Amino acid sequence: MIQIRKADERGRTRLRWLESYHTFSFGTYYDPQYLGFRTLRVINEDRVQPGQGFGTHSHRDMEIISYVLDGALEHRDSLDNGSVIRPGDVQLMRAGTGVMHSEYNPSSEDFDHFLQIWILPDEQGLAPAYEQRHFPLDARRNVLRRVASRNGRDDSLRLHQDAELYATILENGHSVIHELAEGRHAWVQVARGRVRLNGLSLQEGDGAALSDEPRVEIVADGAAELLVFDLG
């Protein structure tokens, strides 16, 4: 079974400095049909204006992943971490017992375009932690590159959850296949471009939930970038 979440059906937040699309219920946007999928709780597509950003705020008991598509995102937190992440970088912040952090666009000219992802942890009250990895374009081109996993396999970020996250950048006509073990589920999020997922057409911003499917097969209709979640 495949359920498609169309891009233009997502929730939307528009502020002077931010445009954000919410795949699942978030903030003031609430849809009882879209509270998350399995342990995947949030996928927000954010565009932040130059020199603007999210002031210091708190999180707890959540695995928070940031994936930059364009521009740069400056991160600072109460664990004394500070960095600027750019396309190819993937950041994981384990909020655990509580973290304060801020996220800003350090550019004076360019928008920052990124995906923020929340995954529920397998237990509450974990010690807060922070990781960041760079995954070069060549490591993601026309292959599914594991970027986060429960055990940190293949030098991926380490999640406290039975979940894996893969990233790929597909050239026109190229395809990737991910086999799903029995009882596993998948979410596919199209960050850019157009693809066919098990024969169904998806466009930029679309997502899709897969259950009781033996595999995820994605074919690019033009250049495309997407994320694939393998979930328990």
mmCIF file of C-alpha atoms in Angstrom:
data_model
loop_
_atom_site.group_PDB
_atom_site.id
_atom_site.type_symbol
_atom_site.label_atom_id
_atom_site.label_comp_id
_atom_site.label_asym_id
_atom_site.label_seq_id
_atom_site.Cartn_x
_atom_site.Cartn_y
_atom_site.Cartn_z
ATOM 1 C CA MET A 1 0.000 0.000 0.000
ATOM 2 C CA ILE A 2 1.286 3.449 -0.947
ATOM 3 C CA GLN A 3 -0.283 6.663 0.346
ATOM 4 C CA ILE A 4 0.880 9.862 -1.334
ATOM 5 C CA ARG A 5 1.104 13.153 0.550
ATOM 6 C CA LYS A 6 0.948 15.863 -2.127
ATOM 7 C CA ALA A 7 3.135 18.929 -1.737
ATOM 8 C CA ASP A 8 0.268 21.389 -2.155
ATOM 9 C CA GLU A 9 -1.752 19.675 0.581
ATOM 10 C CA ARG A 10 0.874 20.279 3.277
ATOM 11 C CA GLY A 11 0.459 22.758 6.075
ATOM 12 C CA ARG A 12 2.076 26.153 5.570
ATOM 13 C CA THR A 13 3.560 28.823 7.797
ATOM 14 C CA ARG A 14 4.442 32.222 6.319
ATOM 15 C CA LEU A 15 6.300 34.819 8.333
ATOM 16 C CA ARG A 16 8.236 37.904 7.285
ATOM 17 C CA TRP A 17 11.468 35.891 7.333
ATOM 18 C CA LEU A 18 10.304 32.287 6.916
ATOM 19 C CA GLU A 19 8.279 30.112 4.574
ATOM 20 C CA SER A 20 7.715 26.616 5.937
ATOM 21 C CA TYR A 21 5.765 23.621 4.624
ATOM 22 C CA HIS A 22 4.714 20.911 7.067
ATOM 23 C CA THR A 23 4.273 17.334 5.879
ATOM 24 C CA PHE A 24 2.863 16.444 9.310
ATOM 25 C CA SER A 25 1.026 18.418 11.994
ATOM 26 C CA PHE A 26 3.351 21.048 13.452
ATOM 27 C CA GLY A 27 2.925 24.198 15.510
ATOM 28 C CA THR A 28 -0.433 25.813 14.741
ATOM 29 C CA TYR A 29 -1.030 23.461 11.787
ATOM 30 C CA TYR A 30 -3.028 20.412 12.858
ATOM 31 C CA ASP A 31 -4.412 17.590 10.721
ATOM 32 C CA PRO A 32 -5.502 14.451 12.594
ATOM 33 C CA GLN A 33 -4.787 12.372 9.467
ATOM 34 C CA TYR A 34 -1.148 13.521 9.413
ATOM 35 C CA LEU A 35 0.323 13.338 12.899
ATOM 36 C CA GLY A 36 3.407 11.476 11.660
ATOM 37 C CA PHE A 37 4.233 8.089 10.192
ATOM 38 C CA ARG A 38 5.527 5.322 12.442
ATOM 39 C CA THR A 39 8.334 7.000 14.463
ATOM 40 C CA LEU A 40 8.732 9.814 11.908
ATOM 41 C CA ARG A 41 7.125 12.856 13.518
ATOM 42 C CA VAL A 42 8.122 15.962 11.508
ATOM 43 C CA ILE A 43 9.307 16.863 8.014
ATOM 44 C CA ASN A 44 9.406 20.632 7.575
ATOM 45 C CA GLU A 45 10.686 22.245 4.388
ATOM 46 C CA ASP A 46 12.003 25.656 5.443
ATOM 47 C CA ARG A 47 13.219 28.674 3.485
ATOM 48 C CA VAL A 48 14.874 31.285 5.678
ATOM 49 C CA GLN A 49 15.648 34.782 4.432
ATOM 50 C CA PRO A 50 19.226 36.122 4.547
ATOM 51 C CA GLY A 51 20.385 37.116 8.016
ATOM 52 C CA GLN A 52 17.282 35.680 9.690
ATOM 53 C CA GLY A 53 16.524 32.533 11.650
ATOM 54 C CA PHE A 54 15.119 30.747 14.659
ATOM 55 C CA GLY A 55 16.118 32.347 17.960
ATOM 56 C CA THR A 56 17.149 30.303 20.966
ATOM 57 C CA HIS A 57 14.461 27.769 21.853
ATOM 58 C CA SER A 58 14.256 24.406 23.583
ATOM 59 C CA HIS A 59 13.658 20.784 22.576
ATOM 60 C CA ARG A 60 13.572 17.524 24.478
ATOM 61 C CA ASP A 61 13.106 13.795 23.804
ATOM 62 C CA MET A 62 13.483 14.024 20.029
ATOM 63 C CA GLU A 63 16.063 13.025 17.380
ATOM 64 C CA ILE A 64 16.332 16.150 15.187
ATOM 65 C CA ILE A 65 17.981 15.968 11.757
ATOM 66 C CA SER A 66 18.781 18.950 9.529
ATOM 67 C CA TYR A 67 19.467 18.391 5.810
ATOM 68 C CA VAL A 68 20.512 21.486 3.830
ATOM 69 C CA LEU A 69 19.483 21.773 0.181
ATOM 70 C CA ASP A 70 20.723 25.296 -0.616
ATOM 71 C CA GLY A 71 22.574 27.982 1.288
ATOM 72 C CA ALA A 72 23.844 27.533 4.827
ATOM 73 C CA LEU A 73 22.484 27.059 8.341
ATOM 74 C CA GLU A 74 24.370 28.236 11.430
ATOM 75 C CA HIS A 75 23.718 26.156 14.546
ATOM 76 C CA ARG A 76 24.520 26.962 18.180
ATOM 77 C CA ASP A 77 23.354 25.058 21.241
ATOM 78 C CA SER A 78 23.637 24.720 25.009
ATOM 79 C CA LEU A 79 26.070 21.809 24.564
ATOM 80 C CA ASP A 80 28.612 24.375 23.298
ATOM 81 C CA ASN A 81 28.316 23.151 19.717
ATOM 82 C CA GLY A 82 28.588 25.686 16.942
ATOM 83 C CA SER A 83 28.792 25.011 13.225
ATOM 84 C CA VAL A 84 27.596 26.053 9.792
ATOM 85 C CA ILE A 85 26.072 23.260 7.737
ATOM 86 C CA ARG A 86 25.873 23.386 3.948
ATOM 87 C CA PRO A 87 24.600 21.113 1.158
ATOM 88 C CA GLY A 88 26.007 17.621 1.716
ATOM 89 C CA ASP A 89 26.123 18.073 5.489
ATOM 90 C CA VAL A 90 23.685 16.183 7.718
ATOM 91 C CA GLN A 91 23.287 17.221 11.339
ATOM 92 C CA LEU A 92 21.745 15.194 14.179
ATOM 93 C CA MET A 93 20.871 16.761 17.514
ATOM 94 C CA ARG A 94 19.637 14.413 20.241
ATOM 95 C CA ALA A 95 17.481 16.643 22.413
ATOM 96 C CA GLY A 96 17.137 14.040 25.181
ATOM 97 C CA THR A 97 16.699 15.614 28.617
ATOM 98 C CA GLY A 98 16.721 19.074 27.039
ATOM 99 C CA VAL A 99 18.728 21.293 24.687
ATOM 100 C CA MET A 100 18.546 24.998 23.908
ATOM 101 C CA HIS A 101 19.608 25.950 20.385
ATOM 102 C CA SER A 102 19.332 28.527 17.623
ATOM 103 C CA GLU A 103 19.455 28.264 13.823
ATOM 104 C CA TYR A 104 20.296 31.196 11.575
ATOM 105 C CA ASN A 105 21.001 31.878 7.935
ATOM 106 C CA PRO A 106 24.475 33.468 8.077
ATOM 107 C CA SER A 107 24.332 34.788 4.503
ATOM 108 C CA SER A 108 23.545 38.429 3.783
ATOM 109 C CA GLU A 109 22.346 37.582 0.256
ATOM 110 C CA ASP A 110 21.159 33.971 -0.161
ATOM 111 C CA PHE A 111 18.139 32.117 1.141
ATOM 112 C CA ASP A 112 18.689 28.998 3.233
ATOM 113 C CA HIS A 113 16.601 26.030 2.090
ATOM 114 C CA PHE A 114 16.616 22.958 4.307
ATOM 115 C CA LEU A 115 14.601 20.048 5.633
ATOM 116 C CA GLN A 116 14.141 19.630 9.361
ATOM 117 C CA ILE A 117 13.206 16.115 10.427
ATOM 118 C CA TRP A 118 12.095 14.839 13.818
ATOM 119 C CA ILE A 119 12.164 11.167 14.785
ATOM 120 C CA LEU A 120 10.847 9.891 18.096
ATOM 121 C CA PRO A 121 13.611 8.251 20.186
ATOM 122 C CA ASP A 122 13.309 4.699 21.495
ATOM 123 C CA GLU A 123 13.428 5.968 25.086
ATOM 124 C CA GLN A 124 13.000 9.233 26.934
ATOM 125 C CA GLY A 125 15.511 10.982 29.134
ATOM 126 C CA LEU A 126 18.579 10.234 26.992
ATOM 127 C CA ALA A 127 21.705 12.320 27.398
ATOM 128 C CA PRO A 128 21.737 15.138 24.818
ATOM 129 C CA ALA A 129 24.240 14.699 21.963
ATOM 130 C CA TYR A 130 25.286 16.257 18.663
ATOM 131 C CA GLU A 131 26.768 14.826 15.465
ATOM 132 C CA GLN A 132 27.487 16.133 11.992
ATOM 133 C CA ARG A 133 28.737 14.392 8.837
ATOM 134 C CA HIS A 134 29.501 15.471 5.290
ATOM 135 C CA PHE A 135 28.296 13.175 2.506
ATOM 136 C CA PRO A 136 29.856 14.295 -0.801
ATOM 137 C CA LEU A 137 27.791 14.500 -3.960
ATOM 138 C CA ASP A 138 29.611 11.534 -5.487
ATOM 139 C CA ALA A 139 28.680 9.397 -2.479
ATOM 140 C CA ARG A 140 24.979 10.144 -3.054
ATOM 141 C CA ARG A 141 24.814 10.237 -6.860
ATOM 142 C CA ASN A 142 22.567 7.471 -8.252
ATOM 143 C CA VAL A 143 22.875 5.400 -5.051
ATOM 144 C CA LEU A 144 21.060 5.314 -1.726
ATOM 145 C CA ARG A 145 23.617 6.541 0.793
ATOM 146 C CA ARG A 146 22.850 5.652 4.405
ATOM 147 C CA VAL A 147 23.205 8.900 6.377
ATOM 148 C CA ALA A 148 21.597 7.906 9.716
ATOM 149 C CA SER A 149 20.955 4.552 11.386
ATOM 150 C CA ARG A 150 20.469 2.905 14.746
ATOM 151 C CA ASN A 151 24.019 1.548 14.946
ATOM 152 C CA GLY A 152 25.867 4.197 12.919
ATOM 153 C CA ARG A 153 26.683 1.780 10.111
ATOM 154 C CA ASP A 154 28.765 3.003 7.165
ATOM 155 C CA ASP A 155 29.862 6.072 9.134
ATOM 156 C CA SER A 156 26.259 7.299 9.357
ATOM 157 C CA LEU A 157 24.819 9.391 12.164
ATOM 158 C CA ARG A 158 23.675 7.291 15.121
ATOM 159 C CA LEU A 159 19.921 7.330 15.846
ATOM 160 C CA HIS A 160 18.338 6.150 19.061
ATOM 161 C CA GLN A 161 15.534 4.475 17.117
ATOM 162 C CA ASP A 162 14.919 1.475 14.855
ATOM 163 C CA ALA A 163 15.108 3.646 11.745
ATOM 164 C CA GLU A 164 17.436 4.357 8.849
ATOM 165 C CA LEU A 165 17.672 7.401 6.610
ATOM 166 C CA TYR A 166 19.075 7.310 3.072
ATOM 167 C CA ALA A 167 19.833 10.217 0.716
ATOM 168 C CA THR A 168 20.253 10.151 -3.045
ATOM 169 C CA ILE A 169 20.718 12.543 -5.956
ATOM 170 C CA LEU A 170 19.484 10.935 -9.177
ATOM 171 C CA GLU A 171 20.364 11.825 -12.727
ATOM 172 C CA ASN A 172 17.662 11.632 -15.383
ATOM 173 C CA GLY A 173 16.549 8.048 -15.996
ATOM 174 C CA HIS A 174 18.630 6.572 -13.199
ATOM 175 C CA SER A 175 17.006 4.448 -10.526
ATOM 176 C CA VAL A 176 17.584 3.105 -7.024
ATOM 177 C CA ILE A 177 15.970 0.164 -5.244
ATOM 178 C CA HIS A 178 15.628 -0.421 -1.518
ATOM 179 C CA GLU A 179 14.382 -3.799 -0.314
ATOM 180 C CA LEU A 180 12.039 -3.690 2.674
ATOM 181 C CA ALA A 181 12.240 -6.527 5.179
ATOM 182 C CA GLU A 182 8.979 -8.088 6.326
ATOM 183 C CA GLY A 183 7.170 -5.805 8.732
ATOM 184 C CA ARG A 184 9.180 -2.723 7.722
ATOM 185 C CA HIS A 185 7.722 0.520 6.381
ATOM 186 C CA ALA A 186 9.140 3.367 4.308
ATOM 187 C CA TRP A 187 8.608 7.056 3.786
ATOM 188 C CA VAL A 188 9.931 8.720 0.615
ATOM 189 C CA GLN A 189 10.332 12.517 0.524
ATOM 190 C CA VAL A 190 11.067 14.238 -2.788
ATOM 191 C CA ALA A 191 13.249 17.258 -2.073
ATOM 192 C CA ARG A 192 13.764 18.253 -5.707
ATOM 193 C CA GLY A 193 12.629 17.117 -9.125
ATOM 194 C CA ARG A 194 10.212 14.433 -10.283
ATOM 195 C CA VAL A 195 10.365 10.678 -9.814
ATOM 196 C CA ARG A 196 8.328 7.529 -10.240
ATOM 197 C CA LEU A 197 7.926 5.536 -7.037
ATOM 198 C CA ASN A 198 6.887 1.935 -7.735
ATOM 199 C CA GLY A 199 5.301 3.308 -10.911
ATOM 200 C CA LEU A 200 3.522 6.270 -9.262
ATOM 201 C CA SER A 201 4.486 9.853 -10.151
ATOM 202 C CA LEU A 202 5.808 12.143 -7.397
ATOM 203 C CA GLN A 203 6.818 15.780 -7.710
ATOM 204 C CA GLU A 204 8.987 18.115 -5.669
ATOM 205 C CA GLY A 205 7.679 18.350 -2.116
ATOM 206 C CA ASP A 206 5.572 15.199 -2.355
ATOM 207 C CA GLY A 207 5.960 12.421 0.191
ATOM 208 C CA ALA A 208 4.742 8.846 0.248
ATOM 209 C CA ALA A 209 4.145 6.236 2.950
ATOM 210 C CA LEU A 210 4.767 2.600 2.030
ATOM 211 C CA SER A 211 3.464 -0.354 4.037
ATOM 212 C CA ASP A 212 3.219 -4.024 3.022
ATOM 213 C CA GLU A 213 5.463 -3.319 0.028
ATOM 214 C CA PRO A 214 8.475 -5.574 -0.643
ATOM 215 C CA ARG A 215 10.614 -2.841 -2.147
ATOM 216 C CA VAL A 216 11.021 0.840 -2.851
ATOM 217 C CA GLU A 217 11.901 1.458 -6.513
ATOM 218 C CA ILE A 218 12.530 5.040 -7.596
ATOM 219 C CA VAL A 219 13.206 6.232 -11.158
ATOM 220 C CA ALA A 220 14.121 9.852 -11.870
ATOM 221 C CA ASP A 221 12.200 11.870 -14.469
ATOM 222 C CA GLY A 222 14.945 14.480 -14.787
ATOM 223 C CA ALA A 223 17.391 15.400 -12.031
ATOM 224 C CA ALA A 224 16.016 14.674 -8.552
ATOM 225 C CA GLU A 225 17.042 14.647 -4.895
ATOM 226 C CA LEU A 226 15.203 12.681 -2.244
ATOM 227 C CA LEU A 227 15.268 11.026 1.161
ATOM 228 C CA VAL A 228 14.153 7.490 1.974
ATOM 229 C CA PHE A 229 13.276 6.408 5.531
ATOM 230 C CA ASP A 230 13.223 2.722 6.510
ATOM 231 C CA LEU A 231 11.055 2.461 9.630
ATOM 232 C CA GLY A 232 10.013 -0.277 12.045
#
